[in-house]
GROMACS .gro file of C-alpha atoms in nm:
model
  226
    1MET     CA    1   4.465  15.810   9.001
    2TYR     CA    2   4.807  15.672   9.082
    3LEU     CA    3   4.937  15.355   8.928
    4PRO     CA    4   4.977  15.080   9.189
    5SER     CA    5   5.326  15.025   9.324
    6VAL     CA    6   5.516  14.704   9.389
    7ILE     CA    7   5.770  14.722   9.672
    8LEU     CA    8   6.075  14.494   9.637
    9PRO     CA    9   6.267  14.433   9.963
   10GLY     CA   10   6.641  14.460   9.997
   11TYR     CA   11   6.896  14.182  10.027
   12LEU     CA   12   6.818  13.924  10.297
   13ALA     CA   13   6.508  14.123  10.397
   14GLY     CA   14   6.153  13.999  10.414
   15ALA     CA   15   5.824  14.162  10.327
   16SER     CA   16   5.733  14.232  10.691
   17ASP     CA   17   5.992  14.512  10.713
   18TYR     CA   18   5.813  14.701  10.434
   19LEU     CA   19   5.449  14.676  10.536
   20GLY     CA   20   5.477  15.011  10.714
   21LEU     CA   21   5.593  15.175  10.392
   22ALA     CA   22   5.303  15.018  10.202
   23LYS     CA   23   5.064  15.153  10.466
   24THR     CA   24   5.219  15.501  10.445
   25LEU     CA   25   5.176  15.510  10.068
   26SER     CA   26   4.822  15.377  10.089
   27GLY     CA   27   4.747  15.662  10.329
   28GLN     CA   28   4.844  15.897  10.043
   29ASN     CA   29   4.599  15.718   9.809
   30MET     CA   30   4.890  15.535   9.647
   31SER     CA   31   4.815  15.163   9.642
   32ALA     CA   32   5.124  14.956   9.725
   33VAL     CA   33   5.189  14.582   9.752
   34VAL     CA   34   5.506  14.427   9.893
   35VAL     CA   35   5.662  14.132   9.710
   36PRO     CA   36   5.583  13.847   9.957
   37LEU     CA   37   5.941  13.744  10.030
   38LYS     CA   38   6.077  13.572  10.338
   39TRP     CA   39   6.434  13.667  10.427
   40TRP     CA   40   6.554  13.311  10.377
   41GLU     CA   41   6.437  13.312  10.013
   42TRP     CA   42   6.746  13.519   9.937
   43LEU     CA   43   6.980  13.241  10.057
   44PRO     CA   44   7.006  13.064   9.718
   45THR     CA   45   7.142  13.391   9.574
   46VAL     CA   46   7.426  13.431   9.827
   47GLY     CA   47   7.778  13.461   9.688
   48GLY     CA   48   7.681  13.626   9.360
   49ARG     CA   49   7.454  13.346   9.238
   50SER     CA   50   7.154  13.398   9.013
   51MET     CA   51   6.878  13.629   9.132
   52ALA     CA   52   6.620  13.415   8.950
   53PRO     CA   53   6.426  13.319   9.268
   54ILE     CA   54   6.376  13.686   9.354
   55LEU     CA   55   6.297  13.782   8.996
   56ALA     CA   56   6.030  13.510   8.981
   57LYS     CA   57   5.863  13.649   9.294
   58LEU     CA   58   5.881  14.004   9.156
   59ASP     CA   59   5.734  13.898   8.822
   60ALA     CA   60   5.447  13.708   8.984
   61THR     CA   61   5.366  14.004   9.209
   62VAL     CA   62   5.373  14.257   8.925
   63LYS     CA   63   5.136  14.046   8.717
   64GLN     CA   64   4.902  13.984   9.010
   65VAL     CA   65   4.888  14.356   9.091
   66LEU     CA   66   4.815  14.444   8.728
   67GLN     CA   67   4.524  14.201   8.738
   68ASP     CA   68   4.393  14.300   9.081
   69TYR     CA   69   4.396  14.672   9.006
   70SER     CA   70   4.309  14.650   8.636
   71ALA     CA   71   4.609  14.873   8.578
   72PRO     CA   72   4.809  14.914   8.256
   73GLN     CA   73   5.142  14.934   8.442
   74VAL     CA   74   5.296  14.945   8.789
   75ASN     CA   75   5.561  15.150   8.963
   76ILE     CA   76   5.840  14.948   9.122
   77ILE     CA   77   5.985  15.078   9.448
   78ALA     CA   78   6.299  14.882   9.529
   79HIS     CA   79   6.520  14.903   9.836
   80SER     CA   80   6.895  14.836   9.845
   81ALA     CA   81   6.997  14.542   9.622
   82GLY     CA   82   6.636  14.516   9.511
   83GLY     CA   83   6.701  14.820   9.291
   84TRP     CA   84   6.951  14.651   9.065
   85VAL     CA   85   6.750  14.328   9.072
   86ALA     CA   86   6.461  14.533   8.935
   87ARG     CA   87   6.688  14.665   8.658
   88ILE     CA   88   6.752  14.304   8.554
   89TYR     CA   89   6.376  14.248   8.549
   90LEU     CA   90   6.322  14.536   8.308
   91GLY     CA   91   6.569  14.404   8.052
   92ALA     CA   92   6.513  14.203   7.735
   93LEU     CA   93   6.839  14.005   7.730
   94PRO     CA   94   6.871  13.649   7.865
   95TYR     CA   95   6.976  13.635   8.228
   96TYR     CA   96   7.073  13.281   8.324
   97ASP     CA   97   6.883  13.159   8.018
   98ARG     CA   98   6.560  13.345   8.094
   99VAL     CA   99   6.432  13.673   7.955
  100TRP     CA  100   6.215  13.871   8.200
  101HIS     CA  101   6.145  14.181   7.987
  102GLY     CA  102   5.939  14.365   8.246
  103GLU     CA  103   5.980  14.702   8.074
  104PRO     CA  104   5.630  14.717   7.915
  105LEU     CA  105   5.472  14.646   8.255
  106VAL     CA  106   5.656  14.918   8.447
  107SER     CA  107   5.605  15.295   8.436
  108SER     CA  108   5.870  15.401   8.686
  109LEU     CA  109   6.147  15.255   8.898
  110ILE     CA  110   6.225  15.421   9.231
  111THR     CA  111   6.536  15.287   9.403
  112LEU     CA  112   6.609  15.353   9.769
  113GLY     CA  113   6.970  15.328   9.883
  114THR     CA  114   7.058  15.092   9.601
  115PRO     CA  115   7.428  15.024   9.535
  116HIS     CA  116   7.404  15.049   9.157
  117ARG     CA  117   7.775  14.980   9.136
  118SER     CA  118   8.006  14.803   9.375
  119LEU     CA  119   8.360  14.674   9.408
  120GLU     CA  120   8.248  14.383   9.624
  121PRO     CA  121   8.362  14.063   9.448
  122TRP     CA  122   8.040  13.873   9.527
  123THR     CA  123   7.826  14.133   9.350
  124ARG     CA  124   8.048  14.175   9.045
  125ARG     CA  125   7.887  13.918   8.817
  126ASN     CA  126   7.531  14.044   8.861
  127LEU     CA  127   7.614  14.414   8.866
  128SER     CA  128   7.840  14.380   8.562
  129PHE     CA  129   7.551  14.218   8.378
  130VAL     CA  130   7.322  14.506   8.471
  131ASN     CA  131   7.560  14.794   8.408
  132ASP     CA  132   7.715  14.653   8.090
  133ASN     CA  133   7.378  14.580   7.929
  134TYR     CA  134   7.152  14.846   8.081
  135PRO     CA  135   7.374  15.139   8.184
  136GLY     CA  136   7.222  15.436   8.366
  137ALA     CA  137   6.856  15.518   8.317
  138PHE     CA  138   6.856  15.281   8.022
  139HIS     CA  139   6.491  15.245   7.923
  140SER     CA  140   6.356  15.571   7.783
  141SER     CA  141   5.998  15.459   7.848
  142ILE     CA  142   6.061  15.432   8.223
  143LYS     CA  143   6.106  15.711   8.476
  144TYR     CA  144   6.405  15.634   8.700
  145VAL     CA  145   6.427  15.797   9.043
  146CYS     CA  146   6.730  15.710   9.256
  147VAL     CA  147   6.715  15.811   9.621
  148ALA     CA  148   7.024  15.824   9.843
  149GLY     CA  149   7.048  15.896  10.214
  150LYS     CA  150   7.295  16.140  10.366
  151SER     CA  151   7.324  16.055  10.733
  152VAL     CA  152   7.671  15.912  10.801
  153TYR     CA  153   8.013  16.029  10.686
  154GLY     CA  154   8.252  15.736  10.670
  155GLU     CA  155   8.556  15.772  10.893
  156LYS     CA  156   8.806  15.546  11.067
  157LYS     CA  157   8.638  15.605  11.401
  158LEU     CA  158   8.462  15.342  11.609
  159SER     CA  159   8.117  15.494  11.557
  160ARG     CA  160   8.164  15.532  11.182
  161TRP     CA  161   8.385  15.237  11.097
  162LEU     CA  162   8.102  15.026  10.954
  163ALA     CA  163   8.003  15.308  10.718
  164TYR     CA  164   8.366  15.367  10.619
  165SER     CA  165   8.419  14.997  10.540
  166SER     CA  166   8.092  14.965  10.350
  167TYR     CA  167   8.156  15.277  10.141
  168GLU     CA  168   8.511  15.164  10.065
  169LEU     CA  169   8.387  14.821   9.953
  170THR     CA  170   8.124  14.985   9.735
  171CYS     CA  171   8.298  15.278   9.567
  172GLY     CA  172   8.659  15.255   9.682
  173ILE     CA  173   8.644  15.567   9.902
  174GLY     CA  174   8.558  15.526  10.269
  175ASN     CA  175   8.556  15.897  10.341
  176SER     CA  176   8.218  15.957  10.176
  177TRP     CA  177   7.864  16.054  10.269
  178GLY     CA  178   7.590  15.799  10.254
  179ASP     CA  179   7.315  15.620  10.446
  180GLY     CA  180   7.555  15.417  10.658
  181ILE     CA  181   7.574  15.134  10.404
  182THR     CA  182   7.548  15.280  10.053
  183PRO     CA  183   7.748  15.591   9.955
  184ILE     CA  184   7.556  15.859   9.769
  185GLU     CA  185   7.755  15.831   9.448
  186ALA     CA  186   7.680  15.459   9.417
  187ALA     CA  187   7.308  15.512   9.480
  188HIS     CA  188   7.265  15.740   9.178
  189LEU     CA  189   7.240  15.660   8.807
  190ASP     CA  190   7.330  15.870   8.505
  191GLY     CA  191   7.015  16.007   8.344
  192ALA     CA  192   6.792  15.941   8.646
  193GLU     CA  193   6.619  16.185   8.877
  194ASN     CA  194   6.877  16.164   9.156
  195LEU     CA  195   6.791  16.270   9.511
  196ALA     CA  196   6.997  16.283   9.831
  197ILE     CA  197   6.795  16.329  10.149
  198ASP     CA  198   6.955  16.439  10.474
  199GLY     CA  199   6.926  16.223  10.784
  200VAL     CA  200   6.818  15.903  10.608
  201ASN     CA  201   6.961  15.568  10.724
  202HIS     CA  202   6.976  15.254  10.514
  203SER     CA  203   6.786  14.992  10.710
  204PRO     CA  204   6.416  14.975  10.802
  205ARG     CA  205   6.541  14.892  11.152
  206SER     CA  206   6.773  15.191  11.193
  207GLY     CA  207   6.541  15.474  11.292
  208THR     CA  208   6.470  15.726  11.018
  209TRP     CA  209   6.501  15.542  10.688
  210TYR     CA  210   6.367  15.567  10.333
  211GLY     CA  211   6.026  15.435  10.434
  212SER     CA  212   5.970  15.666  10.730
  213ASP     CA  213   5.657  15.879  10.686
  214ALA     CA  214   5.830  16.214  10.641
  215ILE     CA  215   6.096  16.074  10.407
  216ALA     CA  216   5.854  15.874  10.194
  217GLY     CA  217   5.656  16.194  10.159
  218ILE     CA  218   5.952  16.348   9.974
  219TRP     CA  219   6.029  16.083   9.716
  220SER     CA  220   5.671  15.956   9.672
  221THR     CA  221   5.591  16.276   9.482
  222HIS     CA  222   5.765  16.102   9.190
  223ILE     CA  223   5.521  15.809   9.184
  224LYS     CA  224   5.345  15.820   8.851
  225LYS     CA  225   4.976  15.842   8.779
  226GLN     CA  226   4.780  15.665   8.509
   0.00000   0.00000   0.00000
């Protein structure tokens, strides 16, 4: 039997964009619950502010799922910025005067198109906290799986300018492969099981993405059992 999974949406995204992914996983006998976020609940975090409102929602969902499924632990599946927010949740150091220490409750962390490092000034404070205190696949008790998409090569062309700009802001090199938003090298962590899947776009609203049936079928093989 698989451990239940908790799906954490990406930045400025709500739970509704991830219900299809939860249904896909459930169809594979992998129970999945989406953190019940509305997109506007991210607004207090804009500009590099504390992620405490999102962490509180994640914590409440994890604990509710543990109770509902009588499970010893959960898997966390986190998209985009949700991946590094989840890494904060795992840690045992104070973050804005609160310790979340979710490590004992989590068996694996699967990140989908997460920019685990970035040069963007508004992400620096939070990502520096994560990467300085919990570098790479930090917790030995947790299985880390980092999934990147390889669909768009960043170039200074009209059709690829957004990707180029996003990659340059993230890793300093616009001429890179990635999912159109996150370059592959930023989506991977040292010590993790790192995957790059061809043809995968970043957003749930951009055609084939991480939660599409065929793509989820690739990385979901890493979801842990009890």
